mmCIF file of C-alpha atoms and ligand atoms in Angstrom:
data_model
loop_
_atom_site.group_PDB
_atom_site.id
_atom_site.type_symbol
_atom_site.label_atom_id
_atom_site.label_comp_id
_atom_site.label_asym_id
_atom_site.label_seq_id
_atom_site.Cartn_x
_atom_site.Cartn_y
_atom_site.Cartn_z
ATOM 1 C CA MET A 1 -16.565 23.845 6.767
ATOM 2 C CA ASN A 2 -13.562 22.164 5.099
ATOM 3 C CA GLN A 3 -14.384 20.474 1.693
ATOM 4 C CA TYR A 4 -12.391 18.019 -0.183
ATOM 5 C CA LYS A 5 -12.724 16.524 -3.548
ATOM 6 C CA ILE A 6 -12.009 12.745 -3.471
ATOM 7 C CA ALA A 7 -11.294 10.721 -6.685
ATOM 8 C CA LEU A 8 -12.638 7.240 -6.053
ATOM 9 C CA LEU A 9 -11.295 4.534 -8.221
ATOM 10 C CA PRO A 10 -13.105 1.042 -7.624
ATOM 11 C CA GLY A 11 -11.125 -0.823 -10.342
ATOM 12 C CA ASP A 12 -11.333 -4.469 -10.667
ATOM 13 C CA GLY A 13 -12.394 -7.771 -8.883
ATOM 14 C CA ILE A 14 -13.615 -7.074 -5.381
ATOM 15 C CA GLY A 15 -12.950 -3.291 -5.882
ATOM 16 C CA PRO A 16 -16.394 -2.239 -6.291
ATOM 17 C CA GLU A 17 -17.778 -4.044 -3.185
ATOM 18 C CA ILE A 18 -14.982 -2.659 -0.852
ATOM 19 C CA THR A 19 -15.429 0.865 -2.304
ATOM 20 C CA TYR A 20 -19.120 0.848 -1.633
ATOM 21 C CA VAL A 21 -18.635 -0.066 1.968
ATOM 22 C CA THR A 22 -15.789 2.349 2.487
ATOM 23 C CA LYS A 23 -17.594 5.291 0.975
ATOM 24 C CA GLU A 24 -20.479 4.871 3.303
ATOM 25 C CA ILE A 25 -18.141 4.962 6.406
ATOM 26 C CA LEU A 26 -16.444 8.181 4.952
ATOM 27 C CA GLN A 27 -19.808 9.843 4.558
ATOM 28 C CA LEU A 28 -20.735 9.068 8.164
ATOM 29 C CA VAL A 29 -17.487 10.281 9.735
ATOM 30 C CA SER A 30 -17.335 13.459 7.520
ATOM 31 C CA LYS A 31 -20.777 14.292 8.844
ATOM 32 C CA GLN A 32 -19.798 13.589 12.308
ATOM 33 C CA ASN A 33 -16.700 15.523 12.205
ATOM 34 C CA SER A 34 -18.023 18.601 10.221
ATOM 35 C CA PHE A 35 -16.217 18.271 6.885
ATOM 36 C CA ASP A 36 -17.420 17.630 3.572
ATOM 37 C CA LEU A 37 -16.264 15.023 1.112
ATOM 38 C CA GLN A 38 -17.255 15.205 -2.518
ATOM 39 C CA PHE A 39 -16.893 11.935 -4.294
ATOM 40 C CA ASN A 40 -16.164 11.356 -7.944
ATOM 41 C CA GLU A 41 -15.686 7.886 -9.432
ATOM 42 C CA TYR A 42 -13.369 7.442 -12.286
ATOM 43 C CA LEU A 43 -12.366 4.412 -14.520
ATOM 44 C CA ILE A 44 -9.218 2.558 -14.104
ATOM 45 C CA GLY A 45 -8.095 -1.002 -14.837
ATOM 46 C CA GLY A 46 -10.584 -3.390 -16.406
ATOM 47 C CA PRO A 47 -13.563 -1.294 -16.674
ATOM 48 C CA ALA A 48 -11.420 1.482 -18.350
ATOM 49 C CA ILE A 49 -9.972 -0.941 -20.775
ATOM 50 C CA GLU A 50 -13.545 -1.960 -21.632
ATOM 51 C CA LYS A 51 -14.955 1.420 -22.172
ATOM 52 C CA THR A 52 -12.015 3.374 -23.468
ATOM 53 C CA GLY A 53 -9.323 0.686 -24.520
ATOM 54 C CA SER A 54 -6.806 2.254 -22.039
ATOM 55 C CA PRO A 55 -6.258 1.096 -18.447
ATOM 56 C CA LEU A 56 -5.709 4.723 -17.325
ATOM 57 C CA PRO A 57 -7.879 7.025 -19.484
ATOM 58 C CA GLU A 58 -6.398 10.575 -19.713
ATOM 59 C CA ALA A 59 -9.592 11.861 -18.109
ATOM 60 C CA THR A 60 -9.027 9.877 -15.019
ATOM 61 C CA LEU A 61 -5.491 10.972 -14.527
ATOM 62 C CA ASN A 62 -6.482 14.669 -14.962
ATOM 63 C CA SER A 63 -9.261 14.437 -12.463
ATOM 64 C CA CYS A 64 -7.081 12.694 -9.996
ATOM 65 C CA ARG A 65 -4.632 15.580 -10.245
ATOM 66 C CA GLU A 66 -7.398 18.052 -9.664
ATOM 67 C CA SER A 67 -8.625 16.162 -6.553
ATOM 68 C CA ASP A 68 -7.436 16.583 -2.944
ATOM 69 C CA ALA A 69 -6.959 12.840 -2.720
ATOM 70 C CA VAL A 70 -7.283 9.677 -4.520
ATOM 71 C CA LEU A 71 -8.763 6.525 -2.987
ATOM 72 C CA MET A 72 -8.290 3.352 -4.895
ATOM 73 C CA ALA A 73 -9.623 -0.183 -4.385
ATOM 74 C CA ALA A 74 -7.832 -2.841 -6.292
ATOM 75 C CA ILE A 75 -6.608 -3.426 -9.960
ATOM 76 C CA GLY A 76 -6.040 -6.563 -12.070
ATOM 77 C CA ASN A 77 -8.057 -9.403 -13.900
ATOM 78 C CA PRO A 78 -6.497 -12.547 -15.289
ATOM 79 C CA ILE A 79 -8.737 -12.209 -18.293
ATOM 80 C CA TYR A 80 -6.429 -9.395 -19.624
ATOM 81 C CA ASP A 81 -3.261 -11.359 -18.961
ATOM 82 C CA ASP A 82 -2.721 -11.754 -22.753
ATOM 83 C CA LEU A 83 -3.010 -8.209 -23.742
ATOM 84 C CA PRO A 84 -0.013 -6.248 -24.606
ATOM 85 C CA ARG A 85 1.760 -4.788 -21.471
ATOM 86 C CA ASP A 86 0.584 -1.197 -22.091
ATOM 87 C CA LYS A 87 -2.981 -2.289 -22.070
ATOM 88 C CA ARG A 88 -3.012 -4.423 -18.947
ATOM 89 C CA PRO A 89 -4.887 -3.155 -15.885
ATOM 90 C CA GLU A 90 -1.542 -3.107 -13.761
ATOM 91 C CA THR A 91 -0.139 -0.614 -16.329
ATOM 92 C CA GLY A 92 -2.994 1.818 -15.497
ATOM 93 C CA LEU A 93 -1.872 1.747 -11.838
ATOM 94 C CA LEU A 94 1.742 2.308 -12.699
ATOM 95 C CA LYS A 95 0.976 5.134 -14.856
ATOM 96 C CA LEU A 96 -1.194 6.631 -12.175
ATOM 97 C CA ARG A 97 1.732 6.355 -9.751
ATOM 98 C CA SER A 98 4.169 7.903 -12.124
ATOM 99 C CA GLY A 99 1.616 10.442 -13.562
ATOM 100 C CA LEU A 100 1.013 11.679 -9.964
ATOM 101 C CA LYS A 101 4.887 11.376 -9.118
ATOM 102 C CA LEU A 102 3.917 9.178 -6.169
ATOM 103 C CA PHE A 103 7.530 8.208 -5.254
ATOM 104 C CA ALA A 104 6.988 7.356 -1.614
ATOM 105 C CA ASN A 105 4.844 4.337 -0.641
ATOM 106 C CA ILE A 106 4.283 3.850 3.031
ATOM 107 C CA ARG A 107 2.752 0.624 4.281
ATOM 108 C CA PRO A 108 2.408 0.181 8.085
ATOM 109 C CA VAL A 109 2.150 -3.142 9.664
ATOM 110 C CA LYS A 110 0.807 -3.374 13.113
ATOM 111 C CA ILE A 111 -0.539 -6.350 14.840
ATOM 112 C CA LEU A 112 -4.010 -5.879 16.473
ATOM 113 C CA PRO A 113 -4.177 -7.971 19.669
ATOM 114 C CA SER A 114 -7.567 -9.328 18.724
ATOM 115 C CA LEU A 115 -6.100 -10.741 15.493
ATOM 116 C CA ILE A 116 -2.916 -12.411 16.972
ATOM 117 C CA GLU A 117 -4.387 -15.979 16.535
ATOM 118 C CA ALA A 118 -5.299 -15.315 12.849
ATOM 119 C CA SER A 119 -1.643 -15.196 11.932
ATOM 120 C CA SER A 120 0.068 -18.142 10.431
ATOM 121 C CA LEU A 121 3.134 -17.212 12.834
ATOM 122 C CA LYS A 122 3.259 -18.001 16.508
ATOM 123 C CA PRO A 123 1.854 -15.300 18.818
ATOM 124 C CA LYS A 124 5.096 -14.834 20.755
ATOM 125 C CA ILE A 125 6.860 -13.999 17.239
ATOM 126 C CA ILE A 126 4.370 -11.436 16.298
ATOM 127 C CA LYS A 127 3.032 -9.943 19.300
ATOM 128 C CA ASP A 128 5.227 -6.821 19.290
ATOM 129 C CA VAL A 129 5.112 -6.161 15.424
ATOM 130 C CA ASP A 130 4.787 -2.433 14.570
ATOM 131 C CA LEU A 131 6.657 -1.738 11.404
ATOM 132 C CA MET A 132 6.509 0.438 8.312
ATOM 133 C CA VAL A 133 7.695 -0.469 4.799
ATOM 134 C CA VAL A 134 8.750 2.679 2.999
ATOM 135 C CA ARG A 135 9.090 1.557 -0.662
ATOM 136 C CA GLU A 136 10.226 3.637 -3.502
ATOM 137 C CA LEU A 137 7.381 3.523 -5.991
ATOM 138 C CA THR A 138 8.117 5.487 -9.245
ATOM 139 C CA GLY A 139 11.622 4.024 -10.255
ATOM 140 C CA GLY A 140 13.654 0.808 -10.011
ATOM 141 C CA ILE A 141 12.975 -2.139 -12.287
ATOM 142 C CA TYR A 142 9.256 -1.236 -12.618
ATOM 143 C CA PHE A 143 10.186 1.739 -14.704
ATOM 144 C CA GLY A 144 13.832 1.292 -15.707
ATOM 145 C CA GLU A 145 14.851 1.731 -19.359
ATOM 146 C CA PRO A 146 15.930 -0.238 -21.586
ATOM 147 C CA LYS A 147 13.232 -2.801 -21.371
ATOM 148 C CA GLY A 148 11.430 -4.964 -23.768
ATOM 149 C CA ARG A 149 11.538 -8.055 -26.000
ATOM 150 C CA ILE A 150 13.798 -8.611 -28.971
ATOM 151 C CA ASN A 151 14.691 -11.469 -31.227
ATOM 152 C CA ILE A 152 18.366 -12.371 -31.222
ATOM 153 C CA ASN A 153 20.056 -15.474 -32.735
ATOM 154 C CA ASP A 154 16.686 -17.227 -33.309
ATOM 155 C CA GLN A 155 15.905 -16.724 -29.541
ATOM 156 C CA GLU A 156 13.475 -14.367 -28.134
ATOM 157 C CA LYS A 157 14.959 -12.248 -25.304
ATOM 158 C CA ALA A 158 13.152 -10.153 -22.648
ATOM 159 C CA PHE A 159 14.773 -7.759 -20.384
ATOM 160 C CA ASN A 160 14.227 -4.936 -17.714
ATOM 161 C CA THR A 161 16.538 -2.519 -16.080
ATOM 162 C CA MET A 162 16.913 -1.989 -12.382
ATOM 163 C CA SER A 163 18.110 1.647 -12.053
ATOM 164 C CA TYR A 164 18.192 4.479 -9.511
ATOM 165 C CA THR A 165 19.687 7.752 -9.679
ATOM 166 C CA SER A 166 21.340 9.200 -6.476
ATOM 167 C CA LYS A 167 18.494 11.934 -6.339
ATOM 168 C CA GLU A 168 15.829 9.272 -6.344
ATOM 169 C CA ILE A 169 17.553 7.287 -3.523
ATOM 170 C CA ASP A 170 18.011 10.446 -1.461
ATOM 171 C CA ALA A 171 14.401 11.409 -2.004
ATOM 172 C CA ILE A 172 12.827 8.082 -0.586
ATOM 173 C CA ALA A 173 15.549 7.610 1.956
ATOM 174 C CA LYS A 174 14.858 11.199 3.367
ATOM 175 C CA ILE A 175 11.088 10.189 3.940
ATOM 176 C CA ALA A 176 12.121 7.061 5.823
ATOM 177 C CA PHE A 177 14.531 8.951 8.048
ATOM 178 C CA GLU A 178 11.989 11.639 8.780
ATOM 179 C CA LEU A 179 9.289 8.900 9.498
ATOM 180 C CA ALA A 180 11.589 7.133 11.824
ATOM 181 C CA LYS A 181 12.213 10.311 14.079
ATOM 182 C CA ASP A 182 8.558 9.873 15.175
ATOM 183 C CA ARG A 183 8.958 6.184 15.730
ATOM 184 C CA ARG A 184 11.425 4.000 17.355
ATOM 185 C CA LYS A 185 14.177 5.648 15.440
ATOM 186 C CA LYS A 186 15.441 2.576 13.572
ATOM 187 C CA ILE A 187 15.868 2.050 9.907
ATOM 188 C CA CYS A 188 16.733 -1.066 8.052
ATOM 189 C CA SER A 189 17.548 -0.525 4.483
ATOM 190 C CA VAL A 190 17.026 -3.487 2.287
ATOM 191 C CA ASP A 191 19.147 -4.005 -0.846
ATOM 192 C CA LYS A 192 21.106 -6.634 -2.732
ATOM 193 C CA ALA A 193 24.349 -4.851 -2.490
ATOM 194 C CA ASN A 194 26.437 -8.038 -2.608
ATOM 195 C CA VAL A 195 25.307 -8.630 -6.079
ATOM 196 C CA LEU A 196 23.859 -5.559 -7.697
ATOM 197 C CA ASP A 197 25.565 -2.207 -8.625
ATOM 198 C CA VAL A 198 22.316 -0.311 -8.161
ATOM 199 C CA SER A 199 22.079 -1.654 -4.629
ATOM 200 C CA GLN A 200 25.805 -0.549 -3.986
ATOM 201 C CA LEU A 201 24.851 3.080 -5.044
ATOM 202 C CA TRP A 202 21.583 2.668 -2.847
ATOM 203 C CA ARG A 203 23.614 1.672 0.248
ATOM 204 C CA GLU A 204 26.142 4.418 -0.273
ATOM 205 C CA ARG A 205 23.490 7.172 -0.505
ATOM 206 C CA VAL A 206 21.637 5.962 2.556
ATOM 207 C CA ASN A 207 24.876 5.876 4.468
ATOM 208 C CA LEU A 208 25.528 9.395 3.449
ATOM 209 C CA LEU A 209 22.162 10.705 4.353
ATOM 210 C CA SER A 210 22.454 9.026 7.649
ATOM 211 C CA ASN A 211 25.084 11.611 8.756
ATOM 212 C CA ASP A 212 22.242 14.119 8.833
ATOM 213 C CA TYR A 213 20.216 11.916 11.276
ATOM 214 C CA LYS A 214 22.715 11.003 13.900
ATOM 215 C CA ASP A 215 20.032 9.910 16.444
ATOM 216 C CA ILE A 216 18.461 7.276 13.945
ATOM 217 C CA GLU A 217 19.998 3.862 14.077
ATOM 218 C CA LEU A 218 20.603 2.536 10.684
ATOM 219 C CA ASN A 219 21.408 -1.003 9.526
ATOM 220 C CA HIS A 220 21.581 -2.695 6.049
ATOM 221 C CA LEU A 221 20.183 -6.118 5.128
ATOM 222 C CA TYR A 222 20.345 -8.096 1.893
ATOM 223 C CA VAL A 223 16.936 -8.640 0.685
ATOM 224 C CA ASP A 224 17.032 -12.543 1.082
ATOM 225 C CA ASN A 225 18.115 -12.234 4.670
ATOM 226 C CA ALA A 226 15.492 -9.561 5.250
ATOM 227 C CA ALA A 227 12.831 -11.862 3.974
ATOM 228 C CA MET A 228 13.983 -14.355 6.435
ATOM 229 C CA GLN A 229 14.230 -12.035 9.307
ATOM 230 C CA LEU A 230 10.776 -10.869 8.709
ATOM 231 C CA VAL A 231 9.372 -14.350 9.677
ATOM 232 C CA ARG A 232 12.145 -15.139 12.227
ATOM 233 C CA GLU A 233 11.903 -11.980 14.421
ATOM 234 C CA PRO A 234 9.687 -9.358 12.784
ATOM 235 C CA SER A 235 9.788 -7.329 15.967
ATOM 236 C CA GLN A 236 13.391 -6.254 15.243
ATOM 237 C CA PHE A 237 11.995 -3.982 12.566
ATOM 238 C CA ASP A 238 10.868 -0.325 12.780
ATOM 239 C CA VAL A 239 11.140 1.342 9.414
ATOM 240 C CA ILE A 240 12.046 -0.772 6.517
ATOM 241 C CA LEU A 241 13.534 1.350 3.562
ATOM 242 C CA THR A 242 13.688 -0.363 0.189
ATOM 243 C CA GLY A 243 13.371 0.104 -3.515
ATOM 244 C CA ASN A 244 10.239 -0.628 -5.593
ATOM 245 C CA LEU A 245 10.555 -4.477 -6.370
ATOM 246 C CA PHE A 246 12.012 -5.494 -3.093
ATOM 247 C CA GLY A 247 9.356 -3.382 -1.351
ATOM 248 C CA ASP A 248 6.487 -5.096 -3.360
ATOM 249 C CA ILE A 249 7.687 -8.536 -2.240
ATOM 250 C CA ILE A 250 8.655 -7.619 1.458
ATOM 251 C CA SER A 251 5.283 -5.796 1.930
ATOM 252 C CA ASP A 252 3.215 -8.822 1.004
ATOM 253 C CA GLU A 253 5.105 -11.027 3.427
ATOM 254 C CA ALA A 254 5.017 -8.374 6.159
ATOM 255 C CA ALA A 255 1.239 -8.155 5.629
ATOM 256 C CA MET A 256 0.753 -11.894 6.312
ATOM 257 C CA LEU A 257 2.214 -11.295 9.854
ATOM 258 C CA THR A 258 -0.986 -9.510 10.563
ATOM 259 C CA GLY A 259 -3.060 -12.679 9.607
ATOM 260 C CA SER A 260 -4.459 -11.624 6.340
ATOM 261 C CA ILE A 261 -3.307 -9.244 3.569
ATOM 262 C CA GLY A 262 -6.872 -7.930 3.732
ATOM 263 C CA MET A 263 -5.853 -5.778 6.589
ATOM 264 C CA LEU A 264 -3.194 -3.509 5.224
ATOM 265 C CA PRO A 265 -3.497 0.094 4.192
ATOM 266 C CA SER A 266 -0.916 2.021 2.133
ATOM 267 C CA ALA A 267 -0.420 5.666 1.217
ATOM 268 C CA SER A 268 1.530 6.805 -1.882
ATOM 269 C CA LEU A 269 2.828 10.446 -1.638
ATOM 270 C CA SER A 270 4.498 12.934 -3.808
ATOM 271 C CA THR A 271 6.321 16.220 -2.752
ATOM 272 C CA ASN A 272 3.145 18.275 -3.480
ATOM 273 C CA GLY A 273 -0.334 17.160 -5.011
ATOM 274 C CA PRO A 274 -2.678 14.695 -3.950
ATOM 275 C CA GLY A 275 -1.768 11.301 -2.455
ATOM 276 C CA LEU A 276 -3.067 7.799 -3.578
ATOM 277 C CA PHE A 277 -4.407 5.671 -0.709
ATOM 278 C CA GLU A 278 -5.113 2.006 -1.516
ATOM 279 C CA PRO A 279 -5.111 -1.309 0.236
ATOM 280 C CA VAL A 280 -1.870 -3.460 -0.272
ATOM 281 C CA HIS A 281 -3.982 -6.448 -1.548
ATOM 282 C CA GLY A 282 -5.125 -7.221 -5.133
ATOM 283 C CA SER A 283 -8.400 -7.516 -6.713
ATOM 284 C CA ALA A 284 -9.076 -11.213 -5.685
ATOM 285 C CA PRO A 285 -11.117 -12.068 -8.841
ATOM 286 C CA ASP A 286 -11.696 -15.421 -7.519
ATOM 287 C CA ILE A 287 -14.118 -14.051 -4.871
ATOM 288 C CA ALA A 288 -15.344 -10.894 -6.715
ATOM 289 C CA GLY A 289 -18.976 -10.217 -6.361
ATOM 290 C CA GLU A 290 -19.514 -12.870 -3.702
ATOM 291 C CA ASN A 291 -19.700 -10.499 -0.788
ATOM 292 C CA LYS A 292 -16.643 -12.428 0.790
ATOM 293 C CA ALA A 293 -14.060 -9.746 0.651
ATOM 294 C CA ASN A 294 -12.522 -8.101 3.615
ATOM 295 C CA PRO A 295 -13.071 -4.406 3.281
ATOM 296 C CA ILE A 296 -10.962 -3.417 6.204
ATOM 297 C CA ALA A 297 -7.784 -2.661 4.197
ATOM 298 C CA MET A 298 -9.386 -0.240 2.137
ATOM 299 C CA ILE A 299 -11.330 1.271 5.252
ATOM 300 C CA LEU A 300 -7.839 1.685 6.890
ATOM 301 C CA SER A 301 -6.672 3.320 3.679
ATOM 302 C CA ALA A 302 -9.542 5.700 3.920
ATOM 303 C CA ALA A 303 -8.491 6.433 7.607
ATOM 304 C CA MET A 304 -4.862 7.044 6.173
ATOM 305 C CA MET A 305 -6.198 9.332 3.604
ATOM 306 C CA LEU A 306 -8.086 11.443 6.270
ATOM 307 C CA LYS A 307 -4.911 11.521 8.506
ATOM 308 C CA VAL A 308 -2.071 11.951 6.196
ATOM 309 C CA GLY A 309 -3.708 13.286 2.995
ATOM 310 C CA LEU A 310 -6.440 15.687 4.488
ATOM 311 C CA ASN A 311 -5.216 16.342 8.065
ATOM 312 C CA GLU A 312 -8.598 15.141 9.503
ATOM 313 C CA THR A 313 -6.765 13.325 12.186
ATOM 314 C CA SER A 314 -9.683 12.806 14.665
ATOM 315 C CA ALA A 315 -11.880 11.395 12.047
ATOM 316 C CA ALA A 316 -9.333 8.972 11.037
ATOM 317 C CA GLN A 317 -8.833 7.866 14.522
ATOM 318 C CA LYS A 318 -12.606 7.196 14.825
ATOM 319 C CA ILE A 319 -12.435 4.725 11.931
ATOM 320 C CA GLU A 320 -9.407 2.909 13.367
ATOM 321 C CA GLU A 321 -11.063 2.570 16.655
ATOM 322 C CA ALA A 322 -14.322 1.204 15.199
ATOM 323 C CA VAL A 323 -12.340 -1.425 13.077
ATOM 324 C CA GLU A 324 -10.432 -2.406 16.314
ATOM 325 C CA LYS A 325 -13.744 -2.739 18.244
ATOM 326 C CA VAL A 326 -15.503 -4.856 15.636
ATOM 327 C CA LEU A 327 -12.519 -7.139 15.623
ATOM 328 C CA SER A 328 -12.154 -7.237 19.236
ATOM 329 C CA GLU A 329 -15.842 -8.224 19.665
ATOM 330 C CA GLY A 330 -15.187 -11.365 17.418
ATOM 331 C CA PHE A 331 -16.411 -10.327 13.994
ATOM 332 C CA ARG A 332 -14.413 -11.548 11.103
ATOM 333 C CA THR A 333 -14.489 -11.854 7.218
ATOM 334 C CA ILE A 334 -13.725 -15.200 5.947
ATOM 335 C CA ASP A 335 -10.025 -14.518 5.458
ATOM 336 C CA LEU A 336 -9.667 -13.748 9.230
ATOM 337 C CA MET A 337 -12.076 -16.691 10.452
ATOM 338 C CA SER A 338 -11.017 -18.886 13.327
ATOM 339 C CA GLU A 339 -12.977 -21.020 15.834
ATOM 340 C CA GLY A 340 -15.566 -19.225 17.899
ATOM 341 C CA LYS A 341 -15.624 -16.097 15.858
ATOM 342 C CA THR A 342 -18.554 -14.689 13.878
ATOM 343 C CA GLN A 343 -18.228 -14.594 10.200
ATOM 344 C CA LEU A 344 -19.582 -11.660 8.180
ATOM 345 C CA GLY A 345 -19.742 -10.799 4.527
ATOM 346 C CA CYS A 346 -18.019 -7.537 3.131
ATOM 347 C CA LYS A 347 -21.193 -5.604 3.279
ATOM 348 C CA GLU A 348 -22.150 -6.760 6.829
ATOM 349 C CA MET A 349 -18.648 -6.106 7.967
ATOM 350 C CA GLY A 350 -19.131 -2.456 6.781
ATOM 351 C CA GLU A 351 -22.448 -2.254 8.475
ATOM 352 C CA LYS A 352 -20.938 -3.402 11.726
ATOM 353 C CA ILE A 353 -18.243 -0.809 11.547
ATOM 354 C CA LEU A 354 -20.829 1.853 10.708
ATOM 355 C CA LYS A 355 -22.797 0.770 13.919
ATOM 356 C CA PHE A 356 -19.781 1.115 16.024
ATOM 357 C CA LEU A 357 -19.185 4.664 14.630
ATOM 358 C CA LYS A 358 -22.653 5.789 15.497
HETATM 359 C C1 LIG B 401 1.193 -3.380 -5.066
HETATM 360 C C2 LIG B 401 0.787 -4.447 -6.328
HETATM 361 C C3 LIG B 401 1.207 -3.643 -7.493
HETATM 362 C C4 LIG B 401 2.709 -3.410 -7.514
HETATM 363 C C5 LIG B 401 0.721 -4.327 -8.920
HETATM 364 C C6 LIG B 401 -0.766 -4.420 -8.884
HETATM 365 C C7 LIG B 401 1.202 -3.601 -10.105
HETATM 366 O O1 LIG B 401 1.382 -5.695 -6.292
HETATM 367 O O2 LIG B 401 0.855 -2.313 -5.068
HETATM 368 O O3 LIG B 401 2.096 -4.070 -4.310
HETATM 369 O O4 LIG B 401 3.387 -4.473 -8.096
HETATM 370 O O5 LIG B 401 3.258 -2.454 -7.263
HETATM 371 MG MG1 LIG B 402 2.319 -5.989 -4.423
#
């Protein structure tokens, strides 16, 4: 029997509630599909700051490195907004991404037929959406040096640097081209090459690499235009390849096509070593502990973990099918609610999915 060590990181806000639900689902499918998951919970974000003073304790990073996959819920709490940057919860997540060298962030956006009416866009605009954001995750302006705050001429000045090396661009672009091969064979690379030097290099490298992938159709969009196209005609996109900051923004926008950001899973991968699987949404501190959270993005992240991280494809598919079934039968968490549907809490949504798995 295959055995896997899973590092569970509940984190902040709604994190613990959605983790609880997701873990129960994973336990059931592992039993049904004859593999063993050994869960270990570690501190990250707010709880880690409270207990150790650091948003990513060394012990958490080391344990994640020794696991087969890392499943995280959410990070961030406004009560820590005034802490110095290196002590904030988000810094814990960024250190985890760079510590595990997770340079490739993959965020699939697919419209489930049963949720078409939950989107703020018209059904005819979103009905054929099936895209994937491939976001560079350990470089760009999130990590560029120099950065900081200085005093200059009686003024305070703050700055960050957006930089990419050709090697970093090639690595993430290659992931996008490889993924496009098994899809509709289209890549849209998103940059700001009309203004930024870093984007000009980005565009040159992506063009160069495309010579090795003659059967993949490549186009480039400036990020402002891409943001507009995503709401104008989202079905034109297959794989969207972009850097860290643009990918952060574009992926939230793309998430809303599905009706709620509470639906979107993601995988962050390195060349070798464990992947990190996490919902695209944040920690939603405003509804934490109220049993209102939508656990589906984390449940689908767990399915991605099984498929991409552990190669347990059929268990992953069962989870995806159960989620689709629950939605097609009209069950909704509050973020997805519309007339005539049945509203469920986070825990009850988990129980319904478990029921459809049995
Ligand atoms: C995301 C989040 C993170 C990011 C935050 C929490 C640091 O918004 O995963 O998209 O900006 O990458
Ligand atoms: Mg984001």
